[in-house]
N, CA, C and O atoms as CSV, one atom per row, in Angstrom:
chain,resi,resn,atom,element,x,y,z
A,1,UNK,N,N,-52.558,-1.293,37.943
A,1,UNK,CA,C,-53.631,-1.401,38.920
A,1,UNK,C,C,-53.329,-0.453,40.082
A,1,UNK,O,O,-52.231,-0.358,40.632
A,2,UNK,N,N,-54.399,0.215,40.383
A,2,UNK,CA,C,-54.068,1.108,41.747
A,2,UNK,C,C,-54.210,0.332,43.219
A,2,UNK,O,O,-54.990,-0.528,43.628
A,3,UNK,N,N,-53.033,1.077,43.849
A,3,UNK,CA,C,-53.568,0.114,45.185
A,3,UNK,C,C,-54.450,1.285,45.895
A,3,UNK,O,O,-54.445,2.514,45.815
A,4,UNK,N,N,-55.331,0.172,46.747
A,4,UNK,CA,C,-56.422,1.069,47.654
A,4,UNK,C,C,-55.409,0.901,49.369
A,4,UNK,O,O,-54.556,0.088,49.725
A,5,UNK,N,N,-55.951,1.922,49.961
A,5,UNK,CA,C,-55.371,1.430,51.324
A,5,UNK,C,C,-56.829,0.150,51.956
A,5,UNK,O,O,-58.055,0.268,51.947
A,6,UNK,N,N,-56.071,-0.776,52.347
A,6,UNK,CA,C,-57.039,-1.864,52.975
A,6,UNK,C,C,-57.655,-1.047,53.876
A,6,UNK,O,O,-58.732,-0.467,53.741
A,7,UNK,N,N,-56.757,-1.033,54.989
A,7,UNK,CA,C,-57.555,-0.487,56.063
A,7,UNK,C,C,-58.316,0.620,56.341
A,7,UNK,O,O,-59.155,0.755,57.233
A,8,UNK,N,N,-57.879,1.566,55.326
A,8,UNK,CA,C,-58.806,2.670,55.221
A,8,UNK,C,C,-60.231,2.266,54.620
A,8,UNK,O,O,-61.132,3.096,54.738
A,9,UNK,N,N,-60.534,0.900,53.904
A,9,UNK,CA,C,-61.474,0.359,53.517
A,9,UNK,C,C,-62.500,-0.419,54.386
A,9,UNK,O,O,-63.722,-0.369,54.244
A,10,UNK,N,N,-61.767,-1.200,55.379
A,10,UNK,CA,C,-61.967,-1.454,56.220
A,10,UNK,C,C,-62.669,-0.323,57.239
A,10,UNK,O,O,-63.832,-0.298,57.642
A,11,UNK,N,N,-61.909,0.319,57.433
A,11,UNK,CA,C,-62.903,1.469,58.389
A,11,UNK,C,C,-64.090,1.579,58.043
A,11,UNK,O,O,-65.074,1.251,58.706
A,12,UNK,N,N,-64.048,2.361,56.274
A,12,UNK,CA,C,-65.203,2.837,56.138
A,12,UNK,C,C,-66.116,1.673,56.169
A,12,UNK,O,O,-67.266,2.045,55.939
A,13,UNK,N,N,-66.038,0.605,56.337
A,13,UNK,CA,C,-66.987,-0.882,55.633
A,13,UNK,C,C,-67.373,-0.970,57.272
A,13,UNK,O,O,-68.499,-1.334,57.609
A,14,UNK,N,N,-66.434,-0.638,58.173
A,14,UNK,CA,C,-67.107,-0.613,59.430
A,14,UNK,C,C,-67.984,0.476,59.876
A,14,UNK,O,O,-69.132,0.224,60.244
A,15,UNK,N,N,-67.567,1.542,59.866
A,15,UNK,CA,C,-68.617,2.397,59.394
A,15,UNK,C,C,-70.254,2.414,59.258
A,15,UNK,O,O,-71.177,2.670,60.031
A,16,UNK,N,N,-70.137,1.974,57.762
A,16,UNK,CA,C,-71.141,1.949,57.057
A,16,UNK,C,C,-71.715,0.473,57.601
A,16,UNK,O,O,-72.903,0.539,57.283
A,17,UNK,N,N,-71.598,-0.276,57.976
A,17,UNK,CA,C,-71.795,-1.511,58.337
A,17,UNK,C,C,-72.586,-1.689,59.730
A,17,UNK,O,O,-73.710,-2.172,59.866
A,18,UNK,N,N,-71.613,-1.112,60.875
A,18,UNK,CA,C,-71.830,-0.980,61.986
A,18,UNK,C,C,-71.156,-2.326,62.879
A,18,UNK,O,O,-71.124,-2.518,64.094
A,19,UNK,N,N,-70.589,-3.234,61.621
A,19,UNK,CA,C,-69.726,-3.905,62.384
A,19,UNK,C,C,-68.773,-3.710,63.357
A,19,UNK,O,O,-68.196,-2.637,63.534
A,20,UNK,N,N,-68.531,-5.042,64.202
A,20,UNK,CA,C,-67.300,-4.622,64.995
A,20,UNK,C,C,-65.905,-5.104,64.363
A,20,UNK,O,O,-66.086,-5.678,63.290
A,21,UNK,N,N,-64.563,-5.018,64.752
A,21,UNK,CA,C,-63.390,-5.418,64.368
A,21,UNK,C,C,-63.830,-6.633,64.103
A,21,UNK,O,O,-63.772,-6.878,62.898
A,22,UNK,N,N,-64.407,-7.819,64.997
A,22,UNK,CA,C,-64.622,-9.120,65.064
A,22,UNK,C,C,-65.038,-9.232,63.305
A,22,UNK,O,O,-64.309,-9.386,62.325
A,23,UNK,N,N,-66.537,-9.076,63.433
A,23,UNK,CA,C,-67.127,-8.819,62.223
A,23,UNK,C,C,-66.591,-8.848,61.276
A,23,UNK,O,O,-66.846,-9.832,60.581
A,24,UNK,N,N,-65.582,-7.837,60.717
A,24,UNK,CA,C,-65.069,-6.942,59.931
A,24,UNK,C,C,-64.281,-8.349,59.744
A,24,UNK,O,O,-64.574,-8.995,58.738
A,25,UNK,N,N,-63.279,-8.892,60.650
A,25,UNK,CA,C,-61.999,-9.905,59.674
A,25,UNK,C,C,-63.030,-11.265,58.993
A,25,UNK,O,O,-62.803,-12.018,58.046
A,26,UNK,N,N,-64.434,-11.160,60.105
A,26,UNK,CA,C,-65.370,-12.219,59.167
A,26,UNK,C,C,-65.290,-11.695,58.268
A,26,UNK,O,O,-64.976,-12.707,57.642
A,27,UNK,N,N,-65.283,-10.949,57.532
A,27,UNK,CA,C,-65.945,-10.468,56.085
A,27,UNK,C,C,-65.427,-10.239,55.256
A,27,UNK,O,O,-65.817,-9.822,54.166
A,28,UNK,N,N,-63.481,-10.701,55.989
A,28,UNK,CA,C,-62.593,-9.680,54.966
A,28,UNK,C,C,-62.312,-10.409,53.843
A,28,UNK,O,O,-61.229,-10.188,53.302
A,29,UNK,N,N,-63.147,-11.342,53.305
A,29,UNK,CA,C,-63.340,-11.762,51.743
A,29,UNK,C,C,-63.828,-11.110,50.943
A,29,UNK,O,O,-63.464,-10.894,49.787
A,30,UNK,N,N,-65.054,-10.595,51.734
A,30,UNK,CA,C,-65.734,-9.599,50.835
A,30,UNK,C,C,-65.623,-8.006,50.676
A,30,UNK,O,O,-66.390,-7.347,49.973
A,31,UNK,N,N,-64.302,-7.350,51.609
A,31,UNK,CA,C,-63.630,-6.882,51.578
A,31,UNK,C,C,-62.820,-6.524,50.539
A,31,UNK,O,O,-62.884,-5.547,49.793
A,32,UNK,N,N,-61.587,-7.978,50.607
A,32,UNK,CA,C,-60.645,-7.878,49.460
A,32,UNK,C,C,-61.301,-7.821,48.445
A,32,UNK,O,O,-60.849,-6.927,47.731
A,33,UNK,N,N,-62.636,-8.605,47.744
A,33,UNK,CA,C,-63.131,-8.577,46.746
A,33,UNK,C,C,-63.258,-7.324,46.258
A,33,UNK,O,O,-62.492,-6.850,45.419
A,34,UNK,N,N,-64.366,-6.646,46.828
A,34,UNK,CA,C,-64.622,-5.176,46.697
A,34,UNK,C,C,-63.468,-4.399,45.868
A,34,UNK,O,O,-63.409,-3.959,44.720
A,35,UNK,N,N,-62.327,-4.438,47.276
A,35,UNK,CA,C,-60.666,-3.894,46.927
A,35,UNK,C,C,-60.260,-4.171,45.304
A,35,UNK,O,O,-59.906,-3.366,44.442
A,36,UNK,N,N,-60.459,-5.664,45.239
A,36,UNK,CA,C,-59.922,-5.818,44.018
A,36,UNK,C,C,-60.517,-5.161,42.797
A,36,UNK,O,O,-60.055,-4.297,42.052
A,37,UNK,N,N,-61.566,-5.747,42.795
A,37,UNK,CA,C,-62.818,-5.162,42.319
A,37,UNK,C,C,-62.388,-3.855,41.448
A,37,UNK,O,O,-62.092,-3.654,40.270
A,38,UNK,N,N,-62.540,-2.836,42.984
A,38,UNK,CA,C,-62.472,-1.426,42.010
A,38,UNK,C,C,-60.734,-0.786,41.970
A,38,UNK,O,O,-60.374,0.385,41.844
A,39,UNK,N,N,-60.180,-1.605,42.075
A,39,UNK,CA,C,-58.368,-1.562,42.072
A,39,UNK,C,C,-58.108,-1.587,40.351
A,39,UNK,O,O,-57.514,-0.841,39.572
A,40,UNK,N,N,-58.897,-2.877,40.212
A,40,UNK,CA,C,-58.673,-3.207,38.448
A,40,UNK,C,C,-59.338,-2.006,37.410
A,40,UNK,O,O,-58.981,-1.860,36.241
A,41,UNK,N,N,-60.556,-1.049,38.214
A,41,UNK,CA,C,-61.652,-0.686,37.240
A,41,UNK,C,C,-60.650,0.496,37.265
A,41,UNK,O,O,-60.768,1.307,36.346
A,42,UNK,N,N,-59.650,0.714,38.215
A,42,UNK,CA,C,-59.280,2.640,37.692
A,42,UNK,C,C,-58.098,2.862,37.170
A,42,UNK,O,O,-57.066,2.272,37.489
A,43,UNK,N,N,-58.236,3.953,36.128
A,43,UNK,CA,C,-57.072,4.198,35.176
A,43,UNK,C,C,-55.834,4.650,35.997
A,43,UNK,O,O,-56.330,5.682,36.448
A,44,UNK,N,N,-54.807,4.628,36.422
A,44,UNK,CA,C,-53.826,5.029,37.353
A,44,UNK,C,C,-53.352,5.760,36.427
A,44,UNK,O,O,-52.147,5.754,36.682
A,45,UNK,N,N,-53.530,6.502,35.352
A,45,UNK,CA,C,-52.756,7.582,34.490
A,45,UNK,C,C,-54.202,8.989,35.158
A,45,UNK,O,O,-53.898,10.164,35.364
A,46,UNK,N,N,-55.194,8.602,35.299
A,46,UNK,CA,C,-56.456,8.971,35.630
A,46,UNK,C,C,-56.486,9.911,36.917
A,46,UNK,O,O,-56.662,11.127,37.000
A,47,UNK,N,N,-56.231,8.836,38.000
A,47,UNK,CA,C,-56.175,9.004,39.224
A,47,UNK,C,C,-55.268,10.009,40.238
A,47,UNK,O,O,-54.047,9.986,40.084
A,48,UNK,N,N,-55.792,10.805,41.172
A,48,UNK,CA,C,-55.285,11.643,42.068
A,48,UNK,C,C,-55.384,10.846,43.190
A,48,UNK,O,O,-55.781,9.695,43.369
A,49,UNK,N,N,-54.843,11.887,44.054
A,49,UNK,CA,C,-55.257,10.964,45.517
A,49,UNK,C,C,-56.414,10.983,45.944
A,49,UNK,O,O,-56.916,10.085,46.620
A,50,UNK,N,N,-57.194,12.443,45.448
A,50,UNK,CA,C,-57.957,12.469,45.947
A,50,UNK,C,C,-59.639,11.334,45.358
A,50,UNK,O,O,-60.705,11.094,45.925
A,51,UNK,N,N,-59.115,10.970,44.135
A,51,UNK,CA,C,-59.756,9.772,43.206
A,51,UNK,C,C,-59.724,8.709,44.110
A,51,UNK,O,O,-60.759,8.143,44.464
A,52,UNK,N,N,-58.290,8.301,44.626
A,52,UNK,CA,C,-58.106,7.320,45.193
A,52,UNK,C,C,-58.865,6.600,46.788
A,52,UNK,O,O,-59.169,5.497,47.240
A,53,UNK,N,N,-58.904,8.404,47.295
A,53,UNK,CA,C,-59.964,8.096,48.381
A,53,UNK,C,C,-61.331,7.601,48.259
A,53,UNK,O,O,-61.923,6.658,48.785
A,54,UNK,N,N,-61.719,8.634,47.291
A,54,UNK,CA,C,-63.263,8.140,46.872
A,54,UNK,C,C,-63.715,6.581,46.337
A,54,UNK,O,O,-64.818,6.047,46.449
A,55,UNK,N,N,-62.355,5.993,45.660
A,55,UNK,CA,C,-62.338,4.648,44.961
A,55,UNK,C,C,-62.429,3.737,46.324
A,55,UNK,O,O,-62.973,2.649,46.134
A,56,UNK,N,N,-61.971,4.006,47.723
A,56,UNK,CA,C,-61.891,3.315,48.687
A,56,UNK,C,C,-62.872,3.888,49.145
A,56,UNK,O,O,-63.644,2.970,48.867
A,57,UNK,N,N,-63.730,4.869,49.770
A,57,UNK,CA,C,-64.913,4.661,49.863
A,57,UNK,C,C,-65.934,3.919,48.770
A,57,UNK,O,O,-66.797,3.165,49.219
A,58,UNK,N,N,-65.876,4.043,47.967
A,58,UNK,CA,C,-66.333,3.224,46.578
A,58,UNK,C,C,-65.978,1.576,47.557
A,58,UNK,O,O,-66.732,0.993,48.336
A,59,UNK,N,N,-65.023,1.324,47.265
A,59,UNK,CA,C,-65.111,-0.364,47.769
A,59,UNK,C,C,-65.976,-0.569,48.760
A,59,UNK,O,O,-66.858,-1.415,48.616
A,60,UNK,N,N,-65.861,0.216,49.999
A,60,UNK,CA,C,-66.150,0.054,51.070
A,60,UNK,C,C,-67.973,-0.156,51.233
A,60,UNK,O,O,-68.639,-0.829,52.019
A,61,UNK,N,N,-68.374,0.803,50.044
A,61,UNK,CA,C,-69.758,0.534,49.671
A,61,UNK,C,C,-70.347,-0.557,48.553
A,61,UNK,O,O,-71.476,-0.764,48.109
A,62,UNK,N,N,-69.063,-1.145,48.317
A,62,UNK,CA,C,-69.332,-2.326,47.385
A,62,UNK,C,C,-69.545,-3.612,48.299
A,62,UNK,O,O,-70.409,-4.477,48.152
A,63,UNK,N,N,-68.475,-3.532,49.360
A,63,UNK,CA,C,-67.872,-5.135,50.121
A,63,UNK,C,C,-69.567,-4.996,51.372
A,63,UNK,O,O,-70.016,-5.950,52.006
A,64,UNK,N,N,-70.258,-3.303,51.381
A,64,UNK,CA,C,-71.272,-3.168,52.395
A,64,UNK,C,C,-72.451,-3.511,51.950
A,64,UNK,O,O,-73.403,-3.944,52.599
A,65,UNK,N,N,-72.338,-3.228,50.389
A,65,UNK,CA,C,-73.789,-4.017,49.855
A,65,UNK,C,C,-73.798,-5.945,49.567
A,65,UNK,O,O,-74.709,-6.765,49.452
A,66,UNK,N,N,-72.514,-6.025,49.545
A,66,UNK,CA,C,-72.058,-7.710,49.219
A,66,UNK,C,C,-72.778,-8.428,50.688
A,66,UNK,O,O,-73.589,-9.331,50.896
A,67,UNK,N,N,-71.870,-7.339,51.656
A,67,UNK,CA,C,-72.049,-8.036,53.107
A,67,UNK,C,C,-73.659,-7.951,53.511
A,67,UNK,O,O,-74.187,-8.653,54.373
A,68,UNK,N,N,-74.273,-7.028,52.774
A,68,UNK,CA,C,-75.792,-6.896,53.313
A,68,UNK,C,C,-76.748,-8.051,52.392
A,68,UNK,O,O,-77.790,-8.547,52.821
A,69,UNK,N,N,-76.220,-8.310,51.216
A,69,UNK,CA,C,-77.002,-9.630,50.747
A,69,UNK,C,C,-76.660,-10.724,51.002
A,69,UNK,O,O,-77.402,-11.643,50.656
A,70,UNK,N,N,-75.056,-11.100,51.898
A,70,UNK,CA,C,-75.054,-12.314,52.268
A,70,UNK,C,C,-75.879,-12.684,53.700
A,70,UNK,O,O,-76.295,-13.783,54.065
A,71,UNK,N,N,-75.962,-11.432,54.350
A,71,UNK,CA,C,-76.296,-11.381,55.575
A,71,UNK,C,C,-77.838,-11.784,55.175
A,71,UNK,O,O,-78.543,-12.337,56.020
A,72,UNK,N,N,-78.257,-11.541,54.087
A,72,UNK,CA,C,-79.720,-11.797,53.981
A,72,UNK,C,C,-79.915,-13.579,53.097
A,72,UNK,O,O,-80.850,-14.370,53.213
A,73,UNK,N,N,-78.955,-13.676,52.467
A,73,UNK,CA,C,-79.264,-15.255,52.369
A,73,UNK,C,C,-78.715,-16.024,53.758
A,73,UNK,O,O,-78.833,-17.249,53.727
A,74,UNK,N,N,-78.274,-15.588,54.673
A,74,UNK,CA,C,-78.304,-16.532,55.783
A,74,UNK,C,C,-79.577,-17.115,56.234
A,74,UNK,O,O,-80.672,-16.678,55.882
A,75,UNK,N,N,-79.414,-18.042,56.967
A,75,UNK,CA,C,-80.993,-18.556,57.751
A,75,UNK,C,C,-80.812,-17.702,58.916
A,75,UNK,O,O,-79.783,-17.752,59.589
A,76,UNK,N,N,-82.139,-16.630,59.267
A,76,UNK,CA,C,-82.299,-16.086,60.284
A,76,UNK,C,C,-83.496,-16.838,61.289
A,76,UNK,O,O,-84.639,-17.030,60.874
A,77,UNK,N,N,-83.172,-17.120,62.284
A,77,UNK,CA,C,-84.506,-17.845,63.060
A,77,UNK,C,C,-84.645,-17.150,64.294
A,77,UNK,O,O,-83.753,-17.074,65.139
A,78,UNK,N,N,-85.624,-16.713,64.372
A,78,UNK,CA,C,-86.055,-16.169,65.634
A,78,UNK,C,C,-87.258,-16.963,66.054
A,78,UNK,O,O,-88.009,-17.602,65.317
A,79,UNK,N,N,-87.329,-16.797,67.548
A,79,UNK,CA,C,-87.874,-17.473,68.235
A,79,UNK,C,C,-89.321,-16.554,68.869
A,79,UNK,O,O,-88.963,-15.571,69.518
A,80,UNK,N,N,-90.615,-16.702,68.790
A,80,UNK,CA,C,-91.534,-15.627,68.904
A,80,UNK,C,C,-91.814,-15.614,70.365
A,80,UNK,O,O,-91.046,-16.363,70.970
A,81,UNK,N,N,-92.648,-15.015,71.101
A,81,UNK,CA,C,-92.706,-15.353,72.309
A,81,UNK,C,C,-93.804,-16.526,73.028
A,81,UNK,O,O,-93.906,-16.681,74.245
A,82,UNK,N,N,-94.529,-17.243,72.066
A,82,UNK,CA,C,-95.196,-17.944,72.397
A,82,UNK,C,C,-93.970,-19.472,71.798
A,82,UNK,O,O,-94.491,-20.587,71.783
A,83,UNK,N,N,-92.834,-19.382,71.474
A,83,UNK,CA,C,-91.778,-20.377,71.059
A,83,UNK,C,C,-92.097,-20.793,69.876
A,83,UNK,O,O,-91.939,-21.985,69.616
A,84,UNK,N,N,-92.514,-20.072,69.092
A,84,UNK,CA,C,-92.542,-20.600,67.852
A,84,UNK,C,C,-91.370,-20.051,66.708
A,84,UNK,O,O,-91.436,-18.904,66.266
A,85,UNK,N,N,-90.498,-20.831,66.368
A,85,UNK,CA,C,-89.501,-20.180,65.093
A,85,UNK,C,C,-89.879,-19.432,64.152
A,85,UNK,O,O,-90.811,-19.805,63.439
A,86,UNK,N,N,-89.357,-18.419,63.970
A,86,UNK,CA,C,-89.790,-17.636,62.664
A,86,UNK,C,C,-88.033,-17.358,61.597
A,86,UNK,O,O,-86.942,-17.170,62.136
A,87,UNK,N,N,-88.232,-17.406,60.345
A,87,UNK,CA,C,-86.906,-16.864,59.224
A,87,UNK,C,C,-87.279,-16.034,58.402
A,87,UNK,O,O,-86.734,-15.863,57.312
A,88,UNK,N,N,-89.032,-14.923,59.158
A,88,UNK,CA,C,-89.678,-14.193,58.168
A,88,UNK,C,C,-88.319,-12.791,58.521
A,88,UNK,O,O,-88.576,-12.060,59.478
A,89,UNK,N,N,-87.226,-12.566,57.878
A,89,UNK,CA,C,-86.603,-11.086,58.392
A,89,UNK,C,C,-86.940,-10.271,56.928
A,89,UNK,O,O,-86.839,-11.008,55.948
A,90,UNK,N,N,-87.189,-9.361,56.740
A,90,UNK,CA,C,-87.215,-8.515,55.671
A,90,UNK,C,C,-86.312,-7.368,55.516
A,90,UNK,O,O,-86.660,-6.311,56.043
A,91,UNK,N,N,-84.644,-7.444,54.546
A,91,UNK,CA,C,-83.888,-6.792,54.352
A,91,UNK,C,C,-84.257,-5.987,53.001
A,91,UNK,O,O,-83.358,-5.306,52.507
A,92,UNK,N,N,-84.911,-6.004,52.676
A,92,UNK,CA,C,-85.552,-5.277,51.292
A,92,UNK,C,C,-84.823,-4.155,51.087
A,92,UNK,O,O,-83.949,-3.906,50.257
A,93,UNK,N,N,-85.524,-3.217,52.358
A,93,UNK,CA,C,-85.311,-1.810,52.438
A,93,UNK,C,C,-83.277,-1.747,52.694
A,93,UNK,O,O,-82.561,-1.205,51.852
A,94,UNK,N,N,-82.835,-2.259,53.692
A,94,UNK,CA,C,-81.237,-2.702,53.797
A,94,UNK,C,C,-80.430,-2.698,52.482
A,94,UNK,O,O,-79.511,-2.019,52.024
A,95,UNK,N,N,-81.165,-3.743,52.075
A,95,UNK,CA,C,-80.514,-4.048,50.319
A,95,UNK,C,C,-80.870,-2.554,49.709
A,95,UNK,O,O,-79.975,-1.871,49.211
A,96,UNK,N,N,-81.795,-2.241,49.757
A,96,UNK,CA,C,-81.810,-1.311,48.544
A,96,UNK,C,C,-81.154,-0.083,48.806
A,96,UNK,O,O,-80.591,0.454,47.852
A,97,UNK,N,N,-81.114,0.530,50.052
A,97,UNK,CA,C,-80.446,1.309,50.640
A,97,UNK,C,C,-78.717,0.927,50.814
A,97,UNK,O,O,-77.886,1.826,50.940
A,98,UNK,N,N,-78.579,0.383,50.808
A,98,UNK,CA,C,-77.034,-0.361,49.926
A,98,UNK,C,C,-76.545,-0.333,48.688
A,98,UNK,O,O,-75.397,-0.183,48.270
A,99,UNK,N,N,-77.793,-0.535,48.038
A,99,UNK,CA,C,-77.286,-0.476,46.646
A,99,UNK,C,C,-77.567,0.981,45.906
A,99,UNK,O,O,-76.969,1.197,44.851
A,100,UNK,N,N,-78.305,1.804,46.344
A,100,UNK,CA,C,-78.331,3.216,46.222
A,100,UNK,C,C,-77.002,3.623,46.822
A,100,UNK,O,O,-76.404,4.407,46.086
A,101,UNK,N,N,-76.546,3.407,47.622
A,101,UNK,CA,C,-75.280,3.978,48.311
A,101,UNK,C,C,-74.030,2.929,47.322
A,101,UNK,O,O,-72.902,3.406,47.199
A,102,UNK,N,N,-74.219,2.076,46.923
A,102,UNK,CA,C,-72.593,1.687,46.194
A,102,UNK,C,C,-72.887,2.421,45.044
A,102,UNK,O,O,-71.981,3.114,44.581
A,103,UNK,N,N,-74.360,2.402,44.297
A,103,UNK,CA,C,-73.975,3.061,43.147
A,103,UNK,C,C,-73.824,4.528,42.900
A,103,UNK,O,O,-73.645,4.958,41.761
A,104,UNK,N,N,-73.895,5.320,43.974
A,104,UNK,CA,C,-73.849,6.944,44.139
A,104,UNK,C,C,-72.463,6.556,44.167
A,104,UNK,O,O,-71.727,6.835,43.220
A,105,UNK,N,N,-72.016,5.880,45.263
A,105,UNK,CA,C,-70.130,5.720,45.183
A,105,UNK,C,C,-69.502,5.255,43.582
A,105,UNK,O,O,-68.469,5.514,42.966
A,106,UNK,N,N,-70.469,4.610,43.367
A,106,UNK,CA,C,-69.295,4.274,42.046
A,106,UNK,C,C,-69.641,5.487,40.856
A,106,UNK,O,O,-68.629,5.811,40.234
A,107,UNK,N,N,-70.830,6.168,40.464
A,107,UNK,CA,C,-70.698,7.202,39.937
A,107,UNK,C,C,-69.581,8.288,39.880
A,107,UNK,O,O,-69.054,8.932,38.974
A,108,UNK,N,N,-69.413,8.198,41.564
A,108,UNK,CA,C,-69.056,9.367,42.022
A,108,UNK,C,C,-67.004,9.259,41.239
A,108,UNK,O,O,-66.493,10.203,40.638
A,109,UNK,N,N,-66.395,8.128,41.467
A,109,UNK,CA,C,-65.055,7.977,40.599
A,109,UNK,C,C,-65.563,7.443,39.302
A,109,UNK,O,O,-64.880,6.466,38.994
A,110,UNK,N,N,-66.509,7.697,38.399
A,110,UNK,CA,C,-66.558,6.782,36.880
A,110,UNK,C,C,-65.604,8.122,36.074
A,110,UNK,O,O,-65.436,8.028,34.858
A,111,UNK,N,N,-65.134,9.089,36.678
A,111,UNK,CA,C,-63.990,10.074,35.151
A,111,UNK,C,C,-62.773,9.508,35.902
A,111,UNK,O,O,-61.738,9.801,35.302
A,112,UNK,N,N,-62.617,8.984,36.718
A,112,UNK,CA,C,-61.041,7.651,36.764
A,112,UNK,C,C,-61.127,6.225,36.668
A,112,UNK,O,O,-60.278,5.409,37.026
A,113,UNK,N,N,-62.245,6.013,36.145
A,113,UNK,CA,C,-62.337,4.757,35.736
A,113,UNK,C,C,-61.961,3.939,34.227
A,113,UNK,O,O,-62.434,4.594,33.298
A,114,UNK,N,N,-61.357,2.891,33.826
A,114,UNK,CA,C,-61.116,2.695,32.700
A,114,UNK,C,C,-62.808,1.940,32.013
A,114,UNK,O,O,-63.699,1.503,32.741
A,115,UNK,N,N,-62.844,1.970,30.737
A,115,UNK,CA,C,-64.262,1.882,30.320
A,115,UNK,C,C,-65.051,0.956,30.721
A,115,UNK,O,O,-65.134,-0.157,30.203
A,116,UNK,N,N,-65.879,1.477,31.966
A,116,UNK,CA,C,-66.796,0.438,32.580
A,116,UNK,C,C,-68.083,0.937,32.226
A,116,UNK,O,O,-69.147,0.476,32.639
A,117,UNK,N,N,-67.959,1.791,31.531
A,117,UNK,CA,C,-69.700,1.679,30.443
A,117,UNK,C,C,-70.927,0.914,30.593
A,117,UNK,O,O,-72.049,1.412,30.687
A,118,UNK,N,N,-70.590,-0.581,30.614
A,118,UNK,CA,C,-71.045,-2.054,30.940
A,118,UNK,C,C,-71.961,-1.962,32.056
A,118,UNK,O,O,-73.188,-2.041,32.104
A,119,UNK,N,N,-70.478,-1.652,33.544
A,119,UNK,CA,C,-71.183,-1.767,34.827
A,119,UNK,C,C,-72.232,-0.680,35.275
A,119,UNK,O,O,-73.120,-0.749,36.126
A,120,UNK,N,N,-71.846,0.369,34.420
A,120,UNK,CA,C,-72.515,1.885,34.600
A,120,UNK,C,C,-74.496,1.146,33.629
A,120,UNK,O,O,-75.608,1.532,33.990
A,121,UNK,N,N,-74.249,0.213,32.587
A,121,UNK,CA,C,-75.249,0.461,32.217
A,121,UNK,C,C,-76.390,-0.534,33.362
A,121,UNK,O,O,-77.548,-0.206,33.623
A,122,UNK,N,N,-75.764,-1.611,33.828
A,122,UNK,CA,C,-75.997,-2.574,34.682
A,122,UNK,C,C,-76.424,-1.675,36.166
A,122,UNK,O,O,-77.148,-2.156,37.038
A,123,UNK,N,N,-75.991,-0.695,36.213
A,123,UNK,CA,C,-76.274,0.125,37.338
A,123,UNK,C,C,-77.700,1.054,36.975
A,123,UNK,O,O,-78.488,1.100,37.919
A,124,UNK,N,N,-77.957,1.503,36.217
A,124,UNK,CA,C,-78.729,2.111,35.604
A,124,UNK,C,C,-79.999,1.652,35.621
A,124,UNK,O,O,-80.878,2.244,34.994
């Protein structure tokens, strides 16, 4: 298994996120996940360093699309100005623009990846 640098994952997830540090240790489940995630998918006979960077930007756009659909099953309530609650938020465009961006990242390392065919067709 290759290791990713965390924190270099972390950055980019802040980054791309726009989180703050605070944020960021909220999330760092979905973080490590990510990490693990694409740690297991790459061949380390495969891999350069420079593979290795891209595989951590790769996470970083995995743990950013995770964090953008949990952020959207939360209950959002806003309050209108006449006081009436609203939980109408529409992340549509968020999500999808997330998931265009993890899967350009994960394309981008699939010749150091061991046969994820599967996730590539699931991406597709």
């Amino acid at each position: 298994m290759v290791k990713l640098d965390q924190t270099s994952v972390i950055a980019e997830f802040r980054q791309l996120s726009g989180c703050s540090q605070q944020q960021a240790n909220d999330s760092l489940f979905i973080i490590n996940n990510a990490c693990h995630l694409i740690s297991r998918l790459l061949d380390e006979k495969k891999c350069t360093s420079a593979d290795i960077t891209a595989a951590q930007y790769a996470a970083a756009t995995v743990a950013f699309y995770d964090f953008i659909c949990s952020e959207n099953a939360r209950s959002k309530i806003i309050c209108t100005l006449t006081g009436k609650a609203s939980t109408d938020i529409d992340y549509k465009s968020r999500i999808q623009s997330a998931k265009d961006l993890r899967d350009s990242a994960l394309k981008a390392i699939k010749p150091c990846m061991l046969g994820c065919d599967h996730l590539f067709m699931a991406i597709g």
